[in-house]
Amino acid sequence: MLDRRTGQPIAEVKEQPVPAGNAEGERYSPTQPYSVGMPAIGAELLAENKTWGMTPLDHLYCRILFKKYQYQGDFTPPSTQKGLQSPGNNGGFNWGSASFDQGRNLLIVNDLRMPVVTRLTSREEIDAMPSLDPHGIYSKMYKTPYGMYVDNFMSPLYVPCMQPPYGTMSAIDMVSRQLVWQRPVGTTQEVGPLGIRLGIPFNVGMPTLGGAVTTQGGVTFISGTQDYYLRAIETETGKELWKGALPTGGQATPLIYMDQASGREVIVVNAAGAPHNPRDRGDYLVAFALPKTVIEQGAPKQ
């Protein structure tokens, strides 16, 4: 937490030791800044007893890989051997940003908990690849001594090798700087092993892409889950109040505005598809509002 006028920390930031790597020609800082004055969200270290699988066999496979890969905790540096990084390059907190309820002094954040496997490739290996997907697992990293391999830490069934949740929402009290509530968000309804639609809404907490937005009435909206819904969450408690179906994934932050003609508050979602399911790509703008009859009866606007 920084003073936006000066950039100076308001909550304590402390330099703490981090591991050094061994890649030839690389330089490593002995410390990194940790925001110790604020709650750490999704920052638990990986461990063998936190590996996971849908069956005993793929769980065993994940445990073997965890023991095999290099992992030194926070800021594990990439090397020419495969290693784990957590958070992965998809997040922690990602480009969806946070939302602030100024009246309640609550900061609302959503996170993504998906470790990745990394490896520095040789210049010869990466240059020999004729063409690469810009969002694929290999990056050429031009004018550097290395290329980069990055892939999600998954089992042969293409489910995460670490236990859920993979995405949560949290509320932080900015006065006490304490966590008020945290809940998994997003279900397995639209995705399962091998990318197959599971159809069962287990609320394990799925990766979130796209942030939340809060209203003065105490409601937080989010659509950036892996299932196809816009959700209304009670800002003070984290309780799910309502959800509305979307035609496909809404991996974006909702927009809220007031329709002056009807006096209704409108929530608009861009639903273009979730990254795990290329079959359901779309190009939709979906708007929700309370019914006109409810507004006319004098119900409080949310």
PDB file of C-alpha atoms in Angstrom:
ATOM      1  CA  MET A   1       0.000   0.000   0.000  1.00  0.00           C
ATOM      2  CA  LEU A   2       1.596   3.234  -1.231  1.00  0.00           C
ATOM      3  CA  ASP A   3       0.910   6.940  -0.861  1.00  0.00           C
ATOM      4  CA  ARG A   4      -0.188   7.711  -4.420  1.00  0.00           C
ATOM      5  CA  ARG A   5       1.161  11.277  -4.156  1.00  0.00           C
ATOM      6  CA  THR A   6       4.733  10.213  -3.402  1.00  0.00           C
ATOM      7  CA  GLY A   7       4.971   6.470  -4.024  1.00  0.00           C
ATOM      8  CA  GLN A   8       6.175   5.940  -0.464  1.00  0.00           C
ATOM      9  CA  PRO A   9       4.927   2.849   1.421  1.00  0.00           C
ATOM     10  CA  ILE A  10       2.201   3.401   4.014  1.00  0.00           C
ATOM     11  CA  ALA A  11       2.164  -0.233   5.165  1.00  0.00           C
ATOM     12  CA  GLU A  12       5.566  -1.700   6.066  1.00  0.00           C
ATOM     13  CA  VAL A  13       7.727  -3.089   3.269  1.00  0.00           C
ATOM     14  CA  LYS A  14      10.713  -5.220   4.242  1.00  0.00           C
ATOM     15  CA  GLU A  15      13.616  -6.534   2.179  1.00  0.00           C
ATOM     16  CA  GLN A  16      13.898 -10.285   2.720  1.00  0.00           C
ATOM     17  CA  PRO A  17      16.392 -12.878   1.444  1.00  0.00           C
ATOM     18  CA  VAL A  18      15.535 -14.774  -1.749  1.00  0.00           C
ATOM     19  CA  PRO A  19      17.359 -17.614  -3.534  1.00  0.00           C
ATOM     20  CA  ALA A  20      20.022 -17.013  -6.161  1.00  0.00           C
ATOM     21  CA  GLY A  21      20.204 -18.905  -9.423  1.00  0.00           C
ATOM     22  CA  ASN A  22      23.060 -20.419 -11.381  1.00  0.00           C
ATOM     23  CA  ALA A  23      22.338 -19.460 -14.996  1.00  0.00           C
ATOM     24  CA  GLU A  24      25.550 -18.355 -16.670  1.00  0.00           C
ATOM     25  CA  GLY A  25      25.722 -14.599 -17.198  1.00  0.00           C
ATOM     26  CA  GLU A  26      22.725 -13.799 -14.971  1.00  0.00           C
ATOM     27  CA  ARG A  27      22.817 -11.470 -11.944  1.00  0.00           C
ATOM     28  CA  TYR A  28      20.651 -12.048  -8.880  1.00  0.00           C
ATOM     29  CA  SER A  29      19.487  -9.743  -6.122  1.00  0.00           C
ATOM     30  CA  PRO A  30      20.016 -11.203  -2.634  1.00  0.00           C
ATOM     31  CA  THR A  31      16.713  -9.691  -1.412  1.00  0.00           C
ATOM     32  CA  GLN A  32      13.282  -8.685  -2.667  1.00  0.00           C
ATOM     33  CA  PRO A  33      10.698  -6.306  -1.127  1.00  0.00           C
ATOM     34  CA  TYR A  34       7.874  -7.985   0.814  1.00  0.00           C
ATOM     35  CA  SER A  35       4.757  -6.077   1.839  1.00  0.00           C
ATOM     36  CA  VAL A  36       4.753  -7.411   5.392  1.00  0.00           C
ATOM     37  CA  GLY A  37       2.330  -4.729   6.595  1.00  0.00           C
ATOM     38  CA  MET A  38      -0.532  -6.100   4.471  1.00  0.00           C
ATOM     39  CA  PRO A  39      -2.152  -9.564   4.317  1.00  0.00           C
ATOM     40  CA  ALA A  40      -0.496 -11.992   1.901  1.00  0.00           C
ATOM     41  CA  ILE A  41      -3.108 -13.492  -0.440  1.00  0.00           C
ATOM     42  CA  GLY A  42      -2.380 -16.873  -1.998  1.00  0.00           C
ATOM     43  CA  ALA A  43       1.255 -16.708  -0.907  1.00  0.00           C
ATOM     44  CA  GLU A  44       1.507 -20.091   0.807  1.00  0.00           C
ATOM     45  CA  LEU A  45       4.619 -22.002  -0.221  1.00  0.00           C
ATOM     46  CA  LEU A  46       4.223 -25.091  -2.373  1.00  0.00           C
ATOM     47  CA  ALA A  47       4.856 -28.431  -0.685  1.00  0.00           C
ATOM     48  CA  GLU A  48       4.725 -32.119  -1.561  1.00  0.00           C
ATOM     49  CA  ASN A  49       1.754 -32.664   0.772  1.00  0.00           C
ATOM     50  CA  LYS A  50      -0.173 -30.013  -1.182  1.00  0.00           C
ATOM     51  CA  THR A  51       0.080 -31.853  -4.497  1.00  0.00           C
ATOM     52  CA  TRP A  52      -3.224 -33.072  -5.901  1.00  0.00           C
ATOM     53  CA  GLY A  53      -4.849 -35.257  -8.515  1.00  0.00           C
ATOM     54  CA  MET A  54      -8.273 -36.539  -9.541  1.00  0.00           C
ATOM     55  CA  THR A  55      -7.084 -40.149  -9.144  1.00  0.00           C
ATOM     56  CA  PRO A  56      -4.349 -41.809  -7.054  1.00  0.00           C
ATOM     57  CA  LEU A  57      -2.314 -42.328 -10.229  1.00  0.00           C
ATOM     58  CA  ASP A  58      -2.199 -38.740 -11.461  1.00  0.00           C
ATOM     59  CA  HIS A  59      -1.697 -37.562  -7.870  1.00  0.00           C
ATOM     60  CA  LEU A  60       1.343 -39.848  -7.654  1.00  0.00           C
ATOM     61  CA  TYR A  61       2.580 -38.474 -10.977  1.00  0.00           C
ATOM     62  CA  CYS A  62       2.311 -34.909  -9.639  1.00  0.00           C
ATOM     63  CA  ARG A  63       4.172 -35.820  -6.449  1.00  0.00           C
ATOM     64  CA  ILE A  64       6.991 -37.349  -8.482  1.00  0.00           C
ATOM     65  CA  LEU A  65       7.231 -34.223 -10.646  1.00  0.00           C
ATOM     66  CA  PHE A  66       7.220 -31.954  -7.588  1.00  0.00           C
ATOM     67  CA  LYS A  67      10.161 -33.885  -6.112  1.00  0.00           C
ATOM     68  CA  LYS A  68      11.949 -33.757  -9.468  1.00  0.00           C
ATOM     69  CA  TYR A  69      11.539 -30.054 -10.224  1.00  0.00           C
ATOM     70  CA  GLN A  70      13.661 -27.317  -8.697  1.00  0.00           C
ATOM     71  CA  TYR A  71      11.748 -25.274  -6.125  1.00  0.00           C
ATOM     72  CA  GLN A  72      13.275 -22.941  -3.531  1.00  0.00           C
ATOM     73  CA  GLY A  73      10.177 -21.043  -2.460  1.00  0.00           C
ATOM     74  CA  ASP A  74       9.444 -17.414  -3.344  1.00  0.00           C
ATOM     75  CA  PHE A  75      11.368 -15.984  -6.299  1.00  0.00           C
ATOM     76  CA  THR A  76      12.762 -19.366  -7.385  1.00  0.00           C
ATOM     77  CA  PRO A  77      14.875 -18.233 -10.362  1.00  0.00           C
ATOM     78  CA  PRO A  78      14.565 -19.936 -13.750  1.00  0.00           C
ATOM     79  CA  SER A  79      17.469 -22.176 -14.698  1.00  0.00           C
ATOM     80  CA  THR A  80      18.385 -24.632 -17.414  1.00  0.00           C
ATOM     81  CA  GLN A  81      16.678 -27.319 -15.288  1.00  0.00           C
ATOM     82  CA  LYS A  82      12.911 -27.455 -15.001  1.00  0.00           C
ATOM     83  CA  GLY A  83      11.634 -25.669 -11.911  1.00  0.00           C
ATOM     84  CA  LEU A  84       8.431 -24.335 -10.349  1.00  0.00           C
ATOM     85  CA  GLN A  85       7.369 -20.728  -9.937  1.00  0.00           C
ATOM     86  CA  SER A  86       4.455 -19.622  -7.796  1.00  0.00           C
ATOM     87  CA  PRO A  87       2.610 -17.400  -8.462  1.00  0.00           C
ATOM     88  CA  GLY A  88       2.912 -18.280 -12.132  1.00  0.00           C
ATOM     89  CA  ASN A  89       3.100 -15.833 -15.008  1.00  0.00           C
ATOM     90  CA  ASN A  90      -0.738 -15.762 -15.177  1.00  0.00           C
ATOM     91  CA  GLY A  91      -1.005 -14.125 -11.722  1.00  0.00           C
ATOM     92  CA  GLY A  92      -1.325 -13.870  -8.435  1.00  0.00           C
ATOM     93  CA  PHE A  93      -3.252 -10.760  -8.874  1.00  0.00           C
ATOM     94  CA  ASN A  94      -3.541 -10.170 -12.574  1.00  0.00           C
ATOM     95  CA  TRP A  95      -4.623  -7.469 -15.000  1.00  0.00           C
ATOM     96  CA  GLY A  96      -8.178  -7.395 -13.624  1.00  0.00           C
ATOM     97  CA  SER A  97      -7.004  -5.075 -10.812  1.00  0.00           C
ATOM     98  CA  ALA A  98      -8.603  -4.517  -7.395  1.00  0.00           C
ATOM     99  CA  SER A  99     -11.769  -2.683  -6.347  1.00  0.00           C
ATOM    100  CA  PHE A 100     -12.165  -0.360  -3.366  1.00  0.00           C
ATOM    101  CA  ASP A 101     -15.317   0.293  -1.351  1.00  0.00           C
ATOM    102  CA  GLN A 102     -14.425   3.693   0.070  1.00  0.00           C
ATOM    103  CA  GLY A 103     -17.439   3.914   2.384  1.00  0.00           C
ATOM    104  CA  ARG A 104     -16.564   0.618   4.074  1.00  0.00           C
ATOM    105  CA  ASN A 105     -12.770   0.902   3.690  1.00  0.00           C
ATOM    106  CA  LEU A 106     -12.680  -2.543   2.085  1.00  0.00           C
ATOM    107  CA  LEU A 107     -10.255  -3.523  -0.677  1.00  0.00           C
ATOM    108  CA  ILE A 108     -11.659  -6.371  -2.815  1.00  0.00           C
ATOM    109  CA  VAL A 109      -9.130  -8.530  -4.651  1.00  0.00           C
ATOM    110  CA  ASN A 110      -9.340 -11.728  -6.659  1.00  0.00           C
ATOM    111  CA  ASP A 111      -6.367 -13.967  -7.312  1.00  0.00           C
ATOM    112  CA  LEU A 112      -5.194 -16.877  -9.432  1.00  0.00           C
ATOM    113  CA  ARG A 113      -3.199 -19.769  -7.933  1.00  0.00           C
ATOM    114  CA  MET A 114      -1.590 -21.703 -10.741  1.00  0.00           C
ATOM    115  CA  PRO A 115       2.119 -22.584 -10.444  1.00  0.00           C
ATOM    116  CA  VAL A 116       4.059 -22.923 -13.675  1.00  0.00           C
ATOM    117  CA  VAL A 117       6.996 -25.030 -14.819  1.00  0.00           C
ATOM    118  CA  THR A 118       9.893 -22.992 -16.231  1.00  0.00           C
ATOM    119  CA  ARG A 119      13.155 -23.757 -17.998  1.00  0.00           C
ATOM    120  CA  LEU A 120      15.768 -21.605 -19.682  1.00  0.00           C
ATOM    121  CA  THR A 121      16.531 -23.057 -23.119  1.00  0.00           C
ATOM    122  CA  SER A 122      19.775 -22.614 -25.023  1.00  0.00           C
ATOM    123  CA  ARG A 123      19.931 -19.987 -27.746  1.00  0.00           C
ATOM    124  CA  GLU A 124      20.520 -22.752 -30.317  1.00  0.00           C
ATOM    125  CA  GLU A 125      17.476 -24.731 -29.225  1.00  0.00           C
ATOM    126  CA  ILE A 126      15.093 -21.789 -29.304  1.00  0.00           C
ATOM    127  CA  ASP A 127      16.431 -20.350 -32.584  1.00  0.00           C
ATOM    128  CA  ALA A 128      15.937 -23.717 -34.283  1.00  0.00           C
ATOM    129  CA  MET A 129      12.170 -23.437 -33.753  1.00  0.00           C
ATOM    130  CA  PRO A 130      10.746 -21.996 -37.001  1.00  0.00           C
ATOM    131  CA  SER A 131       7.704 -20.164 -35.650  1.00  0.00           C
ATOM    132  CA  LEU A 132       6.224 -19.794 -32.207  1.00  0.00           C
ATOM    133  CA  ASP A 133       2.781 -18.975 -30.851  1.00  0.00           C
ATOM    134  CA  PRO A 134       3.137 -15.621 -29.026  1.00  0.00           C
ATOM    135  CA  HIS A 135       1.050 -17.110 -26.194  1.00  0.00           C
ATOM    136  CA  GLY A 136       2.623 -20.577 -26.379  1.00  0.00           C
ATOM    137  CA  ILE A 137       4.946 -22.353 -23.986  1.00  0.00           C
ATOM    138  CA  TYR A 138       8.165 -21.196 -25.714  1.00  0.00           C
ATOM    139  CA  SER A 139       9.408 -17.600 -25.968  1.00  0.00           C
ATOM    140  CA  LYS A 140      12.480 -16.591 -27.962  1.00  0.00           C
ATOM    141  CA  MET A 141      13.492 -13.665 -25.718  1.00  0.00           C
ATOM    142  CA  TYR A 142      15.384 -11.877 -28.506  1.00  0.00           C
ATOM    143  CA  LYS A 143      18.843 -10.430 -27.846  1.00  0.00           C
ATOM    144  CA  THR A 144      19.308 -12.532 -24.721  1.00  0.00           C
ATOM    145  CA  PRO A 145      21.445 -15.647 -24.193  1.00  0.00           C
ATOM    146  CA  TYR A 146      18.381 -17.808 -23.518  1.00  0.00           C
ATOM    147  CA  GLY A 147      14.894 -18.725 -24.623  1.00  0.00           C
ATOM    148  CA  MET A 148      12.153 -19.551 -22.115  1.00  0.00           C
ATOM    149  CA  TYR A 149       9.880 -22.543 -21.606  1.00  0.00           C
ATOM    150  CA  VAL A 150       6.792 -21.873 -19.428  1.00  0.00           C
ATOM    151  CA  ASP A 151       3.835 -24.231 -18.976  1.00  0.00           C
ATOM    152  CA  ASN A 152       1.177 -24.790 -16.321  1.00  0.00           C
ATOM    153  CA  PHE A 153       1.957 -27.415 -13.679  1.00  0.00           C
ATOM    154  CA  MET A 154      -0.609 -29.992 -14.777  1.00  0.00           C
ATOM    155  CA  SER A 155      -1.215 -33.736 -14.462  1.00  0.00           C
ATOM    156  CA  PRO A 156      -1.674 -36.074 -17.485  1.00  0.00           C
ATOM    157  CA  LEU A 157      -5.443 -35.472 -17.073  1.00  0.00           C
ATOM    158  CA  TYR A 158      -4.751 -31.755 -17.563  1.00  0.00           C
ATOM    159  CA  VAL A 159      -5.858 -30.771 -14.089  1.00  0.00           C
ATOM    160  CA  PRO A 160      -3.630 -28.731 -11.755  1.00  0.00           C
ATOM    161  CA  CYS A 161      -1.017 -30.650  -9.806  1.00  0.00           C
ATOM    162  CA  MET A 162      -1.593 -28.586  -6.656  1.00  0.00           C
ATOM    163  CA  GLN A 163      -4.675 -28.698  -4.439  1.00  0.00           C
ATOM    164  CA  PRO A 164      -7.479 -26.129  -4.845  1.00  0.00           C
ATOM    165  CA  PRO A 165      -8.569 -23.385  -4.569  1.00  0.00           C
ATOM    166  CA  TYR A 166      -7.165 -22.018  -7.829  1.00  0.00           C
ATOM    167  CA  GLY A 167      -8.992 -18.707  -7.530  1.00  0.00           C
ATOM    168  CA  THR A 168     -10.422 -16.749  -4.602  1.00  0.00           C
ATOM    169  CA  MET A 169     -11.985 -13.426  -3.685  1.00  0.00           C
ATOM    170  CA  SER A 170     -10.850 -11.617  -0.558  1.00  0.00           C
ATOM    171  CA  ALA A 171     -11.768  -8.477   1.365  1.00  0.00           C
ATOM    172  CA  ILE A 172      -9.110  -6.526   3.274  1.00  0.00           C
ATOM    173  CA  ASP A 173      -9.955  -3.896   5.903  1.00  0.00           C
ATOM    174  CA  MET A 174      -7.695  -0.975   5.027  1.00  0.00           C
ATOM    175  CA  VAL A 175      -7.893   0.464   8.562  1.00  0.00           C
ATOM    176  CA  SER A 176      -6.928  -2.674  10.499  1.00  0.00           C
ATOM    177  CA  ARG A 177      -5.059  -4.098   7.464  1.00  0.00           C
ATOM    178  CA  GLN A 178      -6.528  -7.501   8.230  1.00  0.00           C
ATOM    179  CA  LEU A 179      -8.261 -10.051   6.048  1.00  0.00           C
ATOM    180  CA  VAL A 180     -12.035  -9.773   6.600  1.00  0.00           C
ATOM    181  CA  TRP A 181     -13.169 -12.704   4.463  1.00  0.00           C
ATOM    182  CA  GLN A 182     -11.936 -14.974   1.712  1.00  0.00           C
ATOM    183  CA  ARG A 183     -13.905 -17.410  -0.436  1.00  0.00           C
ATOM    184  CA  PRO A 184     -13.264 -19.650  -3.450  1.00  0.00           C
ATOM    185  CA  VAL A 185     -14.954 -18.288  -6.558  1.00  0.00           C
ATOM    186  CA  GLY A 186     -15.862 -20.168  -9.728  1.00  0.00           C
ATOM    187  CA  THR A 187     -16.973 -23.769 -10.204  1.00  0.00           C
ATOM    188  CA  THR A 188     -16.076 -26.765 -12.357  1.00  0.00           C
ATOM    189  CA  GLN A 189     -19.345 -26.565 -14.302  1.00  0.00           C
ATOM    190  CA  GLU A 190     -17.727 -25.628 -17.623  1.00  0.00           C
ATOM    191  CA  VAL A 191     -14.357 -27.383 -17.416  1.00  0.00           C
ATOM    192  CA  GLY A 192     -12.921 -30.677 -16.208  1.00  0.00           C
ATOM    193  CA  PRO A 193     -10.186 -33.240 -16.912  1.00  0.00           C
ATOM    194  CA  LEU A 194      -8.752 -33.202 -20.433  1.00  0.00           C
ATOM    195  CA  GLY A 195     -10.703 -29.987 -21.069  1.00  0.00           C
ATOM    196  CA  ILE A 196     -14.022 -31.858 -21.022  1.00  0.00           C
ATOM    197  CA  ARG A 197     -17.033 -29.921 -19.740  1.00  0.00           C
ATOM    198  CA  LEU A 198     -17.693 -31.447 -16.315  1.00  0.00           C
ATOM    199  CA  GLY A 199     -21.246 -30.111 -15.906  1.00  0.00           C
ATOM    200  CA  ILE A 200     -21.048 -30.410 -12.094  1.00  0.00           C
ATOM    201  CA  PRO A 201     -20.654 -27.091 -10.253  1.00  0.00           C
ATOM    202  CA  PHE A 202     -18.152 -28.082  -7.540  1.00  0.00           C
ATOM    203  CA  ASN A 203     -17.180 -24.774  -5.931  1.00  0.00           C
ATOM    204  CA  VAL A 204     -13.456 -25.500  -5.653  1.00  0.00           C
ATOM    205  CA  GLY A 205     -12.440 -21.979  -6.712  1.00  0.00           C
ATOM    206  CA  MET A 206     -11.215 -21.684 -10.298  1.00  0.00           C
ATOM    207  CA  PRO A 207      -8.625 -19.349 -11.854  1.00  0.00           C
ATOM    208  CA  THR A 208      -9.968 -15.807 -12.217  1.00  0.00           C
ATOM    209  CA  LEU A 209      -9.159 -13.500 -15.121  1.00  0.00           C
ATOM    210  CA  GLY A 210     -10.821 -10.116 -14.781  1.00  0.00           C
ATOM    211  CA  GLY A 211     -11.386  -8.049 -11.658  1.00  0.00           C
ATOM    212  CA  ALA A 212     -14.369  -7.103  -9.526  1.00  0.00           C
ATOM    213  CA  VAL A 213     -16.307  -3.849  -9.184  1.00  0.00           C
ATOM    214  CA  THR A 214     -18.071  -2.578  -6.055  1.00  0.00           C
ATOM    215  CA  THR A 215     -21.201  -0.453  -5.576  1.00  0.00           C
ATOM    216  CA  GLN A 216     -22.092   2.061  -2.885  1.00  0.00           C
ATOM    217  CA  GLY A 217     -24.961  -0.244  -1.893  1.00  0.00           C
ATOM    218  CA  GLY A 218     -22.525  -2.887  -0.647  1.00  0.00           C
ATOM    219  CA  VAL A 219     -22.531  -5.308  -3.584  1.00  0.00           C
ATOM    220  CA  THR A 220     -19.472  -6.551  -5.471  1.00  0.00           C
ATOM    221  CA  PHE A 221     -19.821  -7.938  -9.020  1.00  0.00           C
ATOM    222  CA  ILE A 222     -17.391 -10.289 -10.752  1.00  0.00           C
ATOM    223  CA  SER A 223     -17.567 -12.176 -14.055  1.00  0.00           C
ATOM    224  CA  GLY A 224     -13.943 -13.286 -14.497  1.00  0.00           C
ATOM    225  CA  THR A 225     -14.457 -16.907 -13.433  1.00  0.00           C
ATOM    226  CA  GLN A 226     -14.042 -20.068 -15.492  1.00  0.00           C
ATOM    227  CA  ASP A 227     -17.787 -20.767 -15.362  1.00  0.00           C
ATOM    228  CA  TYR A 228     -20.138 -18.548 -17.306  1.00  0.00           C
ATOM    229  CA  TYR A 229     -21.787 -16.281 -14.736  1.00  0.00           C
ATOM    230  CA  LEU A 230     -21.908 -12.753 -13.443  1.00  0.00           C
ATOM    231  CA  ARG A 231     -21.986 -12.979  -9.642  1.00  0.00           C
ATOM    232  CA  ALA A 232     -23.188 -10.503  -7.034  1.00  0.00           C
ATOM    233  CA  ILE A 233     -21.277 -10.808  -3.738  1.00  0.00           C
ATOM    234  CA  GLU A 234     -22.128  -9.053  -0.482  1.00  0.00           C
ATOM    235  CA  THR A 235     -19.103  -6.820   0.039  1.00  0.00           C
ATOM    236  CA  GLU A 236     -19.068  -6.986   3.845  1.00  0.00           C
ATOM    237  CA  THR A 237     -19.451 -10.764   4.191  1.00  0.00           C
ATOM    238  CA  GLY A 238     -18.455 -12.454   0.929  1.00  0.00           C
ATOM    239  CA  LYS A 239     -21.865 -14.143   0.655  1.00  0.00           C
ATOM    240  CA  GLU A 240     -23.073 -14.869  -2.878  1.00  0.00           C
ATOM    241  CA  LEU A 241     -26.358 -12.997  -3.349  1.00  0.00           C
ATOM    242  CA  TRP A 242     -27.161 -13.828  -6.976  1.00  0.00           C
ATOM    243  CA  LYS A 243     -25.679 -15.057 -10.223  1.00  0.00           C
ATOM    244  CA  GLY A 244     -26.797 -14.514 -13.797  1.00  0.00           C
ATOM    245  CA  ALA A 245     -25.890 -16.809 -16.673  1.00  0.00           C
ATOM    246  CA  LEU A 246     -23.675 -15.550 -19.512  1.00  0.00           C
ATOM    247  CA  PRO A 247     -23.534 -17.019 -23.045  1.00  0.00           C
ATOM    248  CA  THR A 248     -19.800 -17.676 -22.606  1.00  0.00           C
ATOM    249  CA  GLY A 249     -16.965 -16.729 -20.279  1.00  0.00           C
ATOM    250  CA  GLY A 250     -16.793 -13.117 -19.105  1.00  0.00           C
ATOM    251  CA  GLN A 251     -13.051 -12.686 -18.604  1.00  0.00           C
ATOM    252  CA  ALA A 252     -13.285  -8.939 -18.030  1.00  0.00           C
ATOM    253  CA  THR A 253     -14.119  -6.451 -15.288  1.00  0.00           C
ATOM    254  CA  PRO A 254     -17.829  -5.482 -15.305  1.00  0.00           C
ATOM    255  CA  LEU A 255     -18.894  -1.893 -15.989  1.00  0.00           C
ATOM    256  CA  ILE A 256     -21.593  -0.175 -13.905  1.00  0.00           C
ATOM    257  CA  TYR A 257     -23.509   2.955 -14.921  1.00  0.00           C
ATOM    258  CA  MET A 258     -26.805   4.683 -14.160  1.00  0.00           C
ATOM    259  CA  ASP A 259     -29.460   4.769 -16.882  1.00  0.00           C
ATOM    260  CA  GLN A 260     -30.924   8.235 -16.352  1.00  0.00           C
ATOM    261  CA  ALA A 261     -34.035   7.539 -18.423  1.00  0.00           C
ATOM    262  CA  SER A 262     -35.217   4.580 -16.318  1.00  0.00           C
ATOM    263  CA  GLY A 263     -33.438   5.334 -13.049  1.00  0.00           C
ATOM    264  CA  ARG A 264     -31.931   1.871 -13.091  1.00  0.00           C
ATOM    265  CA  GLU A 265     -28.347   0.950 -12.364  1.00  0.00           C
ATOM    266  CA  VAL A 266     -27.001  -1.241 -15.162  1.00  0.00           C
ATOM    267  CA  ILE A 267     -24.157  -3.799 -15.030  1.00  0.00           C
ATOM    268  CA  VAL A 268     -22.566  -4.597 -18.404  1.00  0.00           C
ATOM    269  CA  VAL A 269     -20.277  -7.567 -19.044  1.00  0.00           C
ATOM    270  CA  ASN A 270     -18.082  -8.284 -22.055  1.00  0.00           C
ATOM    271  CA  ALA A 271     -18.410 -12.051 -22.619  1.00  0.00           C
ATOM    272  CA  ALA A 272     -15.841 -13.156 -25.185  1.00  0.00           C
ATOM    273  CA  GLY A 273     -14.966 -16.615 -23.896  1.00  0.00           C
ATOM    274  CA  ALA A 274     -12.840 -18.309 -21.253  1.00  0.00           C
ATOM    275  CA  PRO A 275      -9.264 -19.262 -22.225  1.00  0.00           C
ATOM    276  CA  HIS A 276      -9.688 -22.938 -21.323  1.00  0.00           C
ATOM    277  CA  ASN A 277     -12.505 -23.507 -23.819  1.00  0.00           C
ATOM    278  CA  PRO A 278     -11.868 -22.389 -27.422  1.00  0.00           C
ATOM    279  CA  ARG A 279     -15.199 -23.934 -28.504  1.00  0.00           C
ATOM    280  CA  ASP A 280     -17.143 -21.251 -26.667  1.00  0.00           C
ATOM    281  CA  ARG A 281     -15.572 -18.082 -28.034  1.00  0.00           C
ATOM    282  CA  GLY A 282     -18.033 -15.233 -28.487  1.00  0.00           C
ATOM    283  CA  ASP A 283     -18.468 -11.500 -28.876  1.00  0.00           C
ATOM    284  CA  TYR A 284     -21.237 -10.479 -26.491  1.00  0.00           C
ATOM    285  CA  LEU A 285     -22.121  -7.430 -24.423  1.00  0.00           C
ATOM    286  CA  VAL A 286     -24.624  -8.515 -21.757  1.00  0.00           C
ATOM    287  CA  ALA A 287     -26.472  -6.010 -19.542  1.00  0.00           C
ATOM    288  CA  PHE A 288     -28.267  -6.694 -16.255  1.00  0.00           C
ATOM    289  CA  ALA A 289     -30.507  -4.408 -14.157  1.00  0.00           C
ATOM    290  CA  LEU A 290     -33.221  -4.667 -11.535  1.00  0.00           C
ATOM    291  CA  PRO A 291     -36.723  -4.917 -13.100  1.00  0.00           C
ATOM    292  CA  LYS A 292     -38.466  -1.588 -13.686  1.00  0.00           C
ATOM    293  CA  THR A 293     -41.314  -2.652 -11.405  1.00  0.00           C
ATOM    294  CA  VAL A 294     -38.891  -3.070  -8.510  1.00  0.00           C
ATOM    295  CA  ILE A 295     -37.513   0.440  -9.081  1.00  0.00           C
ATOM    296  CA  GLU A 296     -41.013   1.902  -9.305  1.00  0.00           C
ATOM    297  CA  GLN A 297     -41.938   0.300  -5.974  1.00  0.00           C
ATOM    298  CA  GLY A 298     -39.101   2.184  -4.311  1.00  0.00           C
ATOM    299  CA  ALA A 299     -36.719  -0.681  -3.668  1.00  0.00           C
ATOM    300  CA  PRO A 300     -33.179   0.485  -2.885  1.00  0.00           C
ATOM    301  CA  LYS A 301     -30.937   0.531  -5.944  1.00  0.00           C
ATOM    302  CA  GLN A 302     -27.988  -1.867  -5.869  1.00  0.00           C
TER     303      GLN A 302
END
